[in-house]
Coordinates of C-alpha atoms and ligand atoms in Angstrom, one line a residue:
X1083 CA -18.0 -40.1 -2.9
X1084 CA -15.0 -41.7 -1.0
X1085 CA -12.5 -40.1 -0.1
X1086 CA -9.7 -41.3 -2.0
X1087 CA -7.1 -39.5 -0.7
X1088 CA -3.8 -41.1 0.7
X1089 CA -3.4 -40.7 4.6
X1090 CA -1.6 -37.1 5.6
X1091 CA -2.1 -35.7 2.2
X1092 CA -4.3 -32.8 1.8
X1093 CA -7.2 -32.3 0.0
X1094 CA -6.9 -30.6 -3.9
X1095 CA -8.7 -27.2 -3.4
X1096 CA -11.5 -27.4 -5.9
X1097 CA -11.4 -25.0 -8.9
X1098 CA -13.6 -22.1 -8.5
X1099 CA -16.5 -22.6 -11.0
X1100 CA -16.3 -20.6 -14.3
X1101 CA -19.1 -18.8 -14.1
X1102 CA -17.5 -16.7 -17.1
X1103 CA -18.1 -16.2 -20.8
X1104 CA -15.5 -18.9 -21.8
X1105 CA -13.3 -16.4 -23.2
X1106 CA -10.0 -17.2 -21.6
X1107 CA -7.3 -16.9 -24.4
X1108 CA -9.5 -15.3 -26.6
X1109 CA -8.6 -11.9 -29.0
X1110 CA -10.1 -9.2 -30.1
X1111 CA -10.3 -5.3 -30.2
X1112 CA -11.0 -2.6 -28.0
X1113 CA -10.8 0.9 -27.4
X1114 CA -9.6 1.5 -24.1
X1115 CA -12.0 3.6 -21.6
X1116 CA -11.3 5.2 -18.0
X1117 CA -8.8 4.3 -15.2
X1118 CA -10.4 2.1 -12.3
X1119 CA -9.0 1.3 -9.3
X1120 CA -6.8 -2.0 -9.2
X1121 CA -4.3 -0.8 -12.0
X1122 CA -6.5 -1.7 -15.3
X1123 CA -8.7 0.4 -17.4
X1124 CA -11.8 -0.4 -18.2
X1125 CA -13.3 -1.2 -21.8
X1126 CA -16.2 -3.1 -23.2
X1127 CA -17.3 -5.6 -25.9
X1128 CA -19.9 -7.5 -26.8
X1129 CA -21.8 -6.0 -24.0
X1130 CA -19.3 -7.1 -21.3
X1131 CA -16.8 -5.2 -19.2
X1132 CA -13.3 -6.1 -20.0
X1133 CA -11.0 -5.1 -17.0
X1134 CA -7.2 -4.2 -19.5
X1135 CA -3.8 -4.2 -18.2
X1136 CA -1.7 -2.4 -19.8
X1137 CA -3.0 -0.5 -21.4
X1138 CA -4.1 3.4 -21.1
X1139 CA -7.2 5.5 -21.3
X1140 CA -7.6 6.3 -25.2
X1141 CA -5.7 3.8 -26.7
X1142 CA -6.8 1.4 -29.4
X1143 CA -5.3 -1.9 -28.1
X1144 CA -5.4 -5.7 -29.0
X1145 CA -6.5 -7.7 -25.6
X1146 CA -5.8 -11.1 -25.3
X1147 CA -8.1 -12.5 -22.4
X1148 CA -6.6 -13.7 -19.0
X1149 CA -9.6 -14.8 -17.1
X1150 CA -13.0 -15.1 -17.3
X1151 CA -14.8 -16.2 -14.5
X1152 CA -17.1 -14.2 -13.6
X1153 CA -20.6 -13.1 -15.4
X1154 CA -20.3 -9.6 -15.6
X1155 CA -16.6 -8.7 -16.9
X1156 CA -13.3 -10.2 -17.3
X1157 CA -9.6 -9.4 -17.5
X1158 CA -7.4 -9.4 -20.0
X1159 CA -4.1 -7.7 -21.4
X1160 CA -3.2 -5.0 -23.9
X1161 CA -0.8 -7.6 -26.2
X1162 CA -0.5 -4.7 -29.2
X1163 CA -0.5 -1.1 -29.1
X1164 CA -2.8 0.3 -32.7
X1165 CA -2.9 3.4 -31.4
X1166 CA -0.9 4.9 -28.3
X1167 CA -1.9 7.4 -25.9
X1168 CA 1.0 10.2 -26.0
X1169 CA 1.3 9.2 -21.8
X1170 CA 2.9 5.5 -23.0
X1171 CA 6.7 5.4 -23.0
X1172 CA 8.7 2.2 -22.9
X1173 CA 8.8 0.4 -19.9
X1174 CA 12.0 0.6 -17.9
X1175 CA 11.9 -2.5 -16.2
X1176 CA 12.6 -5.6 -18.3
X1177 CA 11.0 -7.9 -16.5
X1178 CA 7.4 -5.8 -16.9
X1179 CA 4.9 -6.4 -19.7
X1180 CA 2.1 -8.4 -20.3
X1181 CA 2.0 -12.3 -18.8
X1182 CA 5.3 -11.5 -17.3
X1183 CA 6.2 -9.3 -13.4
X1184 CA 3.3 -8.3 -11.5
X1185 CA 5.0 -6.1 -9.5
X1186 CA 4.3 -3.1 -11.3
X1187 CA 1.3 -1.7 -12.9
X1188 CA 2.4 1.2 -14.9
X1189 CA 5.8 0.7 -16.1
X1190 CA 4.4 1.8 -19.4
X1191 CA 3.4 4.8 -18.6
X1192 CA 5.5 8.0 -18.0
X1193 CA 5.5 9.5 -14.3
X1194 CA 3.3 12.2 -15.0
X1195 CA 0.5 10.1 -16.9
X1196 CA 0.6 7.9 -13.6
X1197 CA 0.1 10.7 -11.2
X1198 CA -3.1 11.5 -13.2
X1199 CA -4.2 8.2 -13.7
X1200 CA -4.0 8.2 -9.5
X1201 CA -6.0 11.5 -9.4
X1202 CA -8.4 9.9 -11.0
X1203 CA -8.5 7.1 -9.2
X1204 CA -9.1 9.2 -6.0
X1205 CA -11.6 11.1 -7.4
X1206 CA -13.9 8.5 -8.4
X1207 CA -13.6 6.4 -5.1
X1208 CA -14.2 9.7 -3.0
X1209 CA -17.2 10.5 -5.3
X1210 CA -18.6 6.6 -6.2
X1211 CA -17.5 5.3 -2.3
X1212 CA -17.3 8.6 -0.6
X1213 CA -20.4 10.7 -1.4
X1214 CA -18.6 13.5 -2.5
X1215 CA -20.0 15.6 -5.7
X1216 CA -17.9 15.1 -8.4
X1217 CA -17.7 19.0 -8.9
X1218 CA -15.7 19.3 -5.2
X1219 CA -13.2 21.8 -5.2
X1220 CA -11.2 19.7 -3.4
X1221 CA -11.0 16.9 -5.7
X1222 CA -11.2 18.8 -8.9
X1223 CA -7.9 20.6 -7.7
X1224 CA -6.5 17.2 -6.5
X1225 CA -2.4 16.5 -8.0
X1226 CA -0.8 13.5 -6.9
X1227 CA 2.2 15.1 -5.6
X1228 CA 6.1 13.3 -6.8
X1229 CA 8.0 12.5 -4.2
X1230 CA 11.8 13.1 -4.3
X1231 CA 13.9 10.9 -6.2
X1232 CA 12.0 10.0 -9.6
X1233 CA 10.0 6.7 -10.4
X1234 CA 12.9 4.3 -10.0
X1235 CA 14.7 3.2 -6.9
X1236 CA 12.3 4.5 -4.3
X1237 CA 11.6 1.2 -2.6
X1238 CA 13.5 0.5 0.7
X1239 CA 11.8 -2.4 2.2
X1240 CA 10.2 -5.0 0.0
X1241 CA 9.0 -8.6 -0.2
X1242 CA 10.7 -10.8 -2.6
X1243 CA 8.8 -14.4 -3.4
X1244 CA 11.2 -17.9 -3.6
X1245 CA 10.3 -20.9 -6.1
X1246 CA 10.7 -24.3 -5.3
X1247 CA 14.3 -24.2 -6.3
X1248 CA 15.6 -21.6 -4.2
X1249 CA 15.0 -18.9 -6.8
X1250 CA 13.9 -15.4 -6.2
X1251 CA 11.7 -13.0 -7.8
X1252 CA 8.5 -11.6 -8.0
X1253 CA 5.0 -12.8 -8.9
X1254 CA 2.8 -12.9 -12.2
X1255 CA -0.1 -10.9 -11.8
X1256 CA -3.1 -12.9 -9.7
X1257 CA -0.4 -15.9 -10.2
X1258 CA 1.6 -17.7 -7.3
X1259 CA 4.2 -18.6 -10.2
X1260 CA 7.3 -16.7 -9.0
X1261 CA 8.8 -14.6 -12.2
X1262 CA 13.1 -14.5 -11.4
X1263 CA 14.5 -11.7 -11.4
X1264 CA 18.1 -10.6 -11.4
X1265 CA 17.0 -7.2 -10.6
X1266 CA 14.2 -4.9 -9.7
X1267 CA 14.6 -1.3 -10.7
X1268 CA 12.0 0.2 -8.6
X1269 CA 13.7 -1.4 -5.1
X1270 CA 17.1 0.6 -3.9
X1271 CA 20.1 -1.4 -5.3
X1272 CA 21.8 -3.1 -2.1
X1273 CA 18.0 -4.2 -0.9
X1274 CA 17.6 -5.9 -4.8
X1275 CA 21.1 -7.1 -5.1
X1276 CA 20.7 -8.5 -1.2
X1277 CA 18.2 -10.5 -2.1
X1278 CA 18.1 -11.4 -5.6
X1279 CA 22.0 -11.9 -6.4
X1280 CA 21.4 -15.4 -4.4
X1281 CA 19.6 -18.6 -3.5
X1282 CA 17.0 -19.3 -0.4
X1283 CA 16.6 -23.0 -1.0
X1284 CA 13.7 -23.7 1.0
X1285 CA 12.2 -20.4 1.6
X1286 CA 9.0 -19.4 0.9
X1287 CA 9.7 -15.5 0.7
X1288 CA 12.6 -13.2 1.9
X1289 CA 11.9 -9.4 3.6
X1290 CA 14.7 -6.6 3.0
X1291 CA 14.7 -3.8 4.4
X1292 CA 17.4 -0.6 4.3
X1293 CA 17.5 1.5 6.7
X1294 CA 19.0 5.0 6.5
X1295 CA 23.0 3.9 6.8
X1296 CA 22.9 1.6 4.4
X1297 CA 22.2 -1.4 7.0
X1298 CA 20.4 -3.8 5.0
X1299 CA 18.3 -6.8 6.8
X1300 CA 16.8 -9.2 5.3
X1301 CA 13.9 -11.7 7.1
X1302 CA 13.5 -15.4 5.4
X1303 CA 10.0 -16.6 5.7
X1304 CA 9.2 -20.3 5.5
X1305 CA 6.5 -21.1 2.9
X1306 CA 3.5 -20.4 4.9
X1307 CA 4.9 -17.2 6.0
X1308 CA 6.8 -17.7 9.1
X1309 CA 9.7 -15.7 9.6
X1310 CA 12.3 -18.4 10.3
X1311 CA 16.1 -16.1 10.4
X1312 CA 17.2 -13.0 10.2
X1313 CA 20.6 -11.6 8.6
X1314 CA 22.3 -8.0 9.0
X1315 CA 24.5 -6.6 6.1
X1316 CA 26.4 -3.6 6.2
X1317 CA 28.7 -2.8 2.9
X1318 CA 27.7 -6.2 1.5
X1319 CA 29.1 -8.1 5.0
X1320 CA 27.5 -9.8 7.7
X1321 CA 26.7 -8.0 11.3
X1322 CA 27.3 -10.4 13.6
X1323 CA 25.1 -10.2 16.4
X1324 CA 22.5 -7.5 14.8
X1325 CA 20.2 -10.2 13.7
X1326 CA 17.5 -8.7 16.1
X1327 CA 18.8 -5.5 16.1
X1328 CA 16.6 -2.2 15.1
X1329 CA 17.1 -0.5 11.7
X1330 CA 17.9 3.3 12.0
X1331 CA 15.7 5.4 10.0
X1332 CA 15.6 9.5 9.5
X1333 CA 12.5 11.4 9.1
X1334 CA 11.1 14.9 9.7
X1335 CA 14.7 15.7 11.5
X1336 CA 15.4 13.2 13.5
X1337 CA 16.3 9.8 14.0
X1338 CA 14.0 6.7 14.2
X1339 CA 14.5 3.1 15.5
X1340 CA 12.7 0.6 13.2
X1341 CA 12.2 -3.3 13.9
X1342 CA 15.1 -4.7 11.2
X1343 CA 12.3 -5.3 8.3
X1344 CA 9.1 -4.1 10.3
X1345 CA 6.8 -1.5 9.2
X1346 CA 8.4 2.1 8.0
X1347 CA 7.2 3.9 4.5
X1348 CA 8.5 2.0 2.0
X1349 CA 9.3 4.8 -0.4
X1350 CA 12.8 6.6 1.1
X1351 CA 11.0 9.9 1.1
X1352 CA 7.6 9.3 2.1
X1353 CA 8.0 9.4 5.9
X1354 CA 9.2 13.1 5.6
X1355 CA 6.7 14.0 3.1
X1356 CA 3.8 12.6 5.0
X1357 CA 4.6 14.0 8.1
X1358 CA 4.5 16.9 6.7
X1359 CA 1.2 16.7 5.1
X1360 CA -0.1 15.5 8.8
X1361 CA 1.5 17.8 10.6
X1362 CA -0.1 20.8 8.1
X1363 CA -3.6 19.2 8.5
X1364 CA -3.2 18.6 12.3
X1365 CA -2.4 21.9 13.0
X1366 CA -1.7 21.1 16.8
X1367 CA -1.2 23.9 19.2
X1368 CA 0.2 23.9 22.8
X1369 CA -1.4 21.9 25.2
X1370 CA -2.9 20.0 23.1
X1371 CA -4.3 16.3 23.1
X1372 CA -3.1 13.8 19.8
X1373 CA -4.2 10.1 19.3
X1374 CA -2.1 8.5 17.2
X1375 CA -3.7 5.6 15.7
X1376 CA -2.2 2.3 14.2
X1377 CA 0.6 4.0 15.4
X1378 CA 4.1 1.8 13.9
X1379 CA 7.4 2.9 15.5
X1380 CA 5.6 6.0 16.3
X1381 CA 6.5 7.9 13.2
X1382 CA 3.5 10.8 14.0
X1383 CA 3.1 10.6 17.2
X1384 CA 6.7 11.3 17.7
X1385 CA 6.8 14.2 15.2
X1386 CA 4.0 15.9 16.6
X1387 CA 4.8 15.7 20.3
X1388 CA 6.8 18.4 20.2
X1389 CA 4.6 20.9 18.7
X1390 CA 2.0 20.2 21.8
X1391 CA 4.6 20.3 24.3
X1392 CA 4.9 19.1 27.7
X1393 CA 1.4 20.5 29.0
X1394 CA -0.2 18.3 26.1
X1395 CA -0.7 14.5 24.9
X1396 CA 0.0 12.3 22.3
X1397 CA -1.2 8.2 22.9
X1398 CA 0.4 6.0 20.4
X1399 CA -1.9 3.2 19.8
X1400 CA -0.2 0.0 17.9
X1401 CA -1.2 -3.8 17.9
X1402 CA 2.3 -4.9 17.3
X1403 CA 4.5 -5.9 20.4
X1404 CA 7.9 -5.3 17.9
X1405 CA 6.5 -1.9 17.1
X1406 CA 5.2 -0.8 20.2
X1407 CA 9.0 -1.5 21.5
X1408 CA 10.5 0.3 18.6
X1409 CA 8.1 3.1 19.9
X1410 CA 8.7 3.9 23.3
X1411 CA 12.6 3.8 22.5
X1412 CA 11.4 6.6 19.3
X1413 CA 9.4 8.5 22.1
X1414 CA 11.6 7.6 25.3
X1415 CA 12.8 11.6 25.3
X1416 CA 9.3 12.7 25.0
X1417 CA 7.4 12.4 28.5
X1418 CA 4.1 13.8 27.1
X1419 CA 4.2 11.0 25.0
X1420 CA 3.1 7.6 25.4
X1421 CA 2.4 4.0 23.6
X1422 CA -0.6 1.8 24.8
X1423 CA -0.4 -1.7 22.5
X1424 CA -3.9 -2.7 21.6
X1425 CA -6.2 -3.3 18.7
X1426 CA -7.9 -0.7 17.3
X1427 CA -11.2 -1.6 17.0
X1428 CA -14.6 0.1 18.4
X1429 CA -14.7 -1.6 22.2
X1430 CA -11.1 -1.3 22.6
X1431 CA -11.1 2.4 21.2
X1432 CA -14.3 3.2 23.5
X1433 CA -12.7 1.0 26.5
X1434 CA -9.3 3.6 25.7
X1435 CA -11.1 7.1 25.7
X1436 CA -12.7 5.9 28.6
X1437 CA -9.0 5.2 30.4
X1438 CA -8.1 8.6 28.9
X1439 CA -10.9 10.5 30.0
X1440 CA -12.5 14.1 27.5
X1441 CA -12.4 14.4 24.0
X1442 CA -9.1 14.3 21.9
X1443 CA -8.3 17.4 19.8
X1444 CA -6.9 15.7 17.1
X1445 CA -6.8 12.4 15.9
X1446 CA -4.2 10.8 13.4
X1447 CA -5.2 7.1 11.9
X1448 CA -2.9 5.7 9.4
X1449 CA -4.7 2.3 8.8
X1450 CA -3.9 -1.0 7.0
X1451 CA -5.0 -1.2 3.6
X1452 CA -8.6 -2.9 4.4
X1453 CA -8.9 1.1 6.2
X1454 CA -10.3 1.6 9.9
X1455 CA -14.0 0.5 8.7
X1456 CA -17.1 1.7 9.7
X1457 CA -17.7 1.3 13.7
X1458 CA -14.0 2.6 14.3
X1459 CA -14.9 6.4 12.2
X1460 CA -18.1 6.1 13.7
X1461 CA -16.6 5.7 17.3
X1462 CA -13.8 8.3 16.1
X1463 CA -16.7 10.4 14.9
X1464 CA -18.1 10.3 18.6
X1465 CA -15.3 12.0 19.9
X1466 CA -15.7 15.5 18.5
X1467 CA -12.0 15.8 17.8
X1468 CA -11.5 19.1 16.5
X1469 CA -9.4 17.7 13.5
X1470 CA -9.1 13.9 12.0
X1471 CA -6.2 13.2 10.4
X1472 CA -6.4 9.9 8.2
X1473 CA -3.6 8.6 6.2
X1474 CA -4.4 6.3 3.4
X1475 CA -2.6 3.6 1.1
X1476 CA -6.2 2.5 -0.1
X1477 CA -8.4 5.4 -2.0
X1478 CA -11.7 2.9 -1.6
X1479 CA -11.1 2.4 2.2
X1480 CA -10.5 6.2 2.4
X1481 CA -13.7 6.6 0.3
X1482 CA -15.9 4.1 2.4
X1483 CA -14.6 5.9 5.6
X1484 CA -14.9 9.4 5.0
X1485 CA -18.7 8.2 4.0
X1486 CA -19.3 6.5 7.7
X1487 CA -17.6 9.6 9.1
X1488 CA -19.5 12.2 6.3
X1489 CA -22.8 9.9 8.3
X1490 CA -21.8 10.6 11.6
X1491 CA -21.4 14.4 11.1
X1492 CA -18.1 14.9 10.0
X1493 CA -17.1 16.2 6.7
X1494 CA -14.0 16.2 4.5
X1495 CA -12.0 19.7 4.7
X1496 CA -8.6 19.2 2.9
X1497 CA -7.0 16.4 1.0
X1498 CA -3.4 15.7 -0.4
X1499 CA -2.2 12.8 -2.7
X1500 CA 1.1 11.3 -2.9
X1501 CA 3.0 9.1 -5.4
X1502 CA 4.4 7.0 -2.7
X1503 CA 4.6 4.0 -4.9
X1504 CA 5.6 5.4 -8.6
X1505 CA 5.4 2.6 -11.4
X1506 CA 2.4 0.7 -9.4
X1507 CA -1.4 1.8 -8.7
X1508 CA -0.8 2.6 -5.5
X1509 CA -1.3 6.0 -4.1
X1510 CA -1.1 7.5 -0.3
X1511 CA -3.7 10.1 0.3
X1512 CA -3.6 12.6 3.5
X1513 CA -7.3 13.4 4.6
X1514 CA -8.4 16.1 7.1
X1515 CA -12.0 15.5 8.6
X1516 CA -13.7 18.0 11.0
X1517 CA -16.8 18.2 12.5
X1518 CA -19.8 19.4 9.7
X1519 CA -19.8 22.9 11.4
X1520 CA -16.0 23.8 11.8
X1521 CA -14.7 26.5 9.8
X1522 CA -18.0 27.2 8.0
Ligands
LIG2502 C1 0.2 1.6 7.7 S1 1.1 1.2 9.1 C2 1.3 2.8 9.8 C3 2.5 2.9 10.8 C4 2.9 4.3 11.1 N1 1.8 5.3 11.2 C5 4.0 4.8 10.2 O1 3.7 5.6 9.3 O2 5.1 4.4 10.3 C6 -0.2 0.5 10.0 C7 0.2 0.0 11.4 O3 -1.0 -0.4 12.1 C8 -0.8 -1.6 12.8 N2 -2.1 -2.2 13.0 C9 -2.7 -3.0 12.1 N3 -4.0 -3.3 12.5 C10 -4.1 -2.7 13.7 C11 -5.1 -2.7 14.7 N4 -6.3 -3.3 14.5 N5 -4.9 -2.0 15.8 C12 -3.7 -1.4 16.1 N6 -2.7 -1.4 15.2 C13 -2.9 -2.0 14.0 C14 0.3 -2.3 12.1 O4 1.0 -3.2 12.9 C15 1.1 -1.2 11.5 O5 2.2 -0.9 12.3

């Protein structure tokens, strides 16, 4: 067919095919079954998985049907409550609810139900992805421990989306339609208010960030992402001359410098908390030798340095060159400490024990969400670190990688959960790995 396109325009992308049961928009009836990973539950009718937002394990619900494109199941939303699970409360967001924020998953439900639903969650991808028996003591003991601070106003760095007209807000779940928002209850007031108590015309998304003075930056990205300018606020008024300046953050004792809106835990208390839970696992003694992988602004790296003191180690490994900076000035007082900038992948890890020369004693990998896959725990694996320390944001990469490690003779010895991320799905786990023989 010719191409009827006028010159400099860009193609339509083509629909994806329905290869569902046509039953967008339809109604009907279900009783709502088990939690799955992704924020819905899962139910069934008419022999088909329905995937149900909204909705809570137990509950008789009415769905309404939000897409249907594939064979095997679709999604949908709980639009009426018949009969409510006693974990439901009314959501406190006003913008959350069916068709309308996606920012949140479980605004419905109170904090407690979520940190179950999140246990769950862990224990089937650790069983279903990660080869463990469903009758492990260490996930049939599992909480998903709070976090300081309740379920509201936790979020210190966020991404906001921008319409066409200069609006802000948030998206509709698997939608790029931006939802505006005066507010958002689960992101700390002066990031919110910098953000959404304005206009970005011609932005495609804004960043904010607030660091531990108050200090709020905010990033404006152009509409394919690109961070265009950069604006420092402190007590509502412009900083002058901060616009590339580090954010100050404070964690496990100390102080921390932070690229303005770059990587840091989102949740205020988090940092602490997990360093914590790594630093329990870790267990690093004198002398000792610590990879830090996917390493930020050296966040545990730095709080461990101390503990192996100046006869031991600690390499920082971090792709970004923003990060890597913010690094070396967290570590600058710590010579046993170093950052290398590099990809973490299996030749560059193998290329980097090389350089480094014997075996590690304890590794710490805190991944993106996609987790550090297969050839990098198998490489890890290799190493025949006494203790692996992997931090999680992603239960099903955790799962998938403690079964490439569980493959390469390594087996899981502790694990902690964390409600980083209250009102969503999300949940941070803390992992320790040793080798199949240790401690038996
Ligand atoms: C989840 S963050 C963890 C940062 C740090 N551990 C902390 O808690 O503040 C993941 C970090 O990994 C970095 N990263 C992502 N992919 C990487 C790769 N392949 N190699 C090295 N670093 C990577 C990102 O830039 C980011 O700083």
């Amino acid at each position: 067919m010719a191409d009827r396109r006028r010159p400099g325009t860009r193609p339509v992308r083509q629909a994806r095919p329905d290869r569902g049961g046509g039953w967008t928009g339809r109604e009907f009836e279900v009783t709502v079954g088990p939690v799955a990973h992704g924020g819905h539950c899962v139910a069934r009718h008419e022999g088909r998985v329905v995937f149900v937002r909204h909705a809570l394990p137990g509950e008789r619900v009415v769905v309404r049907v939000t897409e249907d494109r594939q064979p095997g199941y679709c999604r949908a939303d709980a639009v009426e409550v018949l009969e409510a699970s006693p974990d439901r409360v009314e959501r406190p967001c006003p913008y959350s609810g069916p068709g309308r924020c996606g920012g949140c998953d479980w605004q419905h439900v109170s904090w407690e139900g979520q940190r179950r639903l999140k246990a769950d969650v862990v224990r089937e991808q650790l069983t279903r992805l990660g080869g463990l028996d469903d009758g492990d003591p260490l996930l049939t003991g599992l909480d998903v421990e709070p976090l300081p601070g309740g379920p509201l106003r936790w979020r210190s760095r966020a991404r906001f989306a921008v319409d066409r007209t200069g609006a802000p807000g948030l998206r509709r779940h698997r939608s790029h339609d931006v939802v505006l928002l005066d507010d958002c209850p689960i992101t700390v007031e002066p990031a919110a208010q910098a953000v959404l108590a304005r206009r970005w015309p011609g932005a495609g998304a804004v960043d904010v960030a607030v660091d531990s003075a108050g200090t709020v930056t905010t990033t404006r990205l152009d509409r394919r992402g690109v961070p265009t300018s950069t604006r420092v606020l402190r007590a509502g008024e412009d900083v002058p001359g901060e616009a590339d300046g580090r954010a100050g953050r404070r964690a496990a004792g100390r102080d921390w410098e932070v690229e303005g809106t770059g990587f840091w835990q989102v949740h205020d208390s988090a940092a602490d908390a997990l360093v914590a839970a790594v630093a329990g696992a870790a267990a690093v003694r004198p002398g000792e030798s610590v990879l830090d992988l996917y390493a930020g602004a050296g966040l545990f790296g730095g709080a461990l340095a101390p503990a192996v003191g100046e006869s031991g180690r600690v390499v920082c490994v971090e792709s970004d060159a923003e990060a890597c900076a913010a690094a070396e000035a967290n570590l600058a007082g710590l010579p046993q400490a170093e950052v290398w900038q590099g990809e973490v992948d299996a030749e560059g890890l193998t290329g980097l024990l090389e350089e480094l020369g014997g075996t590690p004693d304890v590794v710490v990998l805190d991944p993106p969400r996609a987790g550090a896959g297969p050839a990098v725990s198998r490489v890890l694996a290799g190493t025949g670190a006494r203790a692996v320390v992997y931090v999680a944001c992603d239960p099903a990469s955790l799962g998938r990688d403690v079964a490439a490690f569980a493959a390469a003779g390594y087996r899981l010895a502790a694990l902690r959960a964390f409600d980083a991320f209250p009102m969503t799905a999300h949940v941070e786990c803390v992992a320790l790995l040793v080798p199949g023989d240790a401690g038996r």
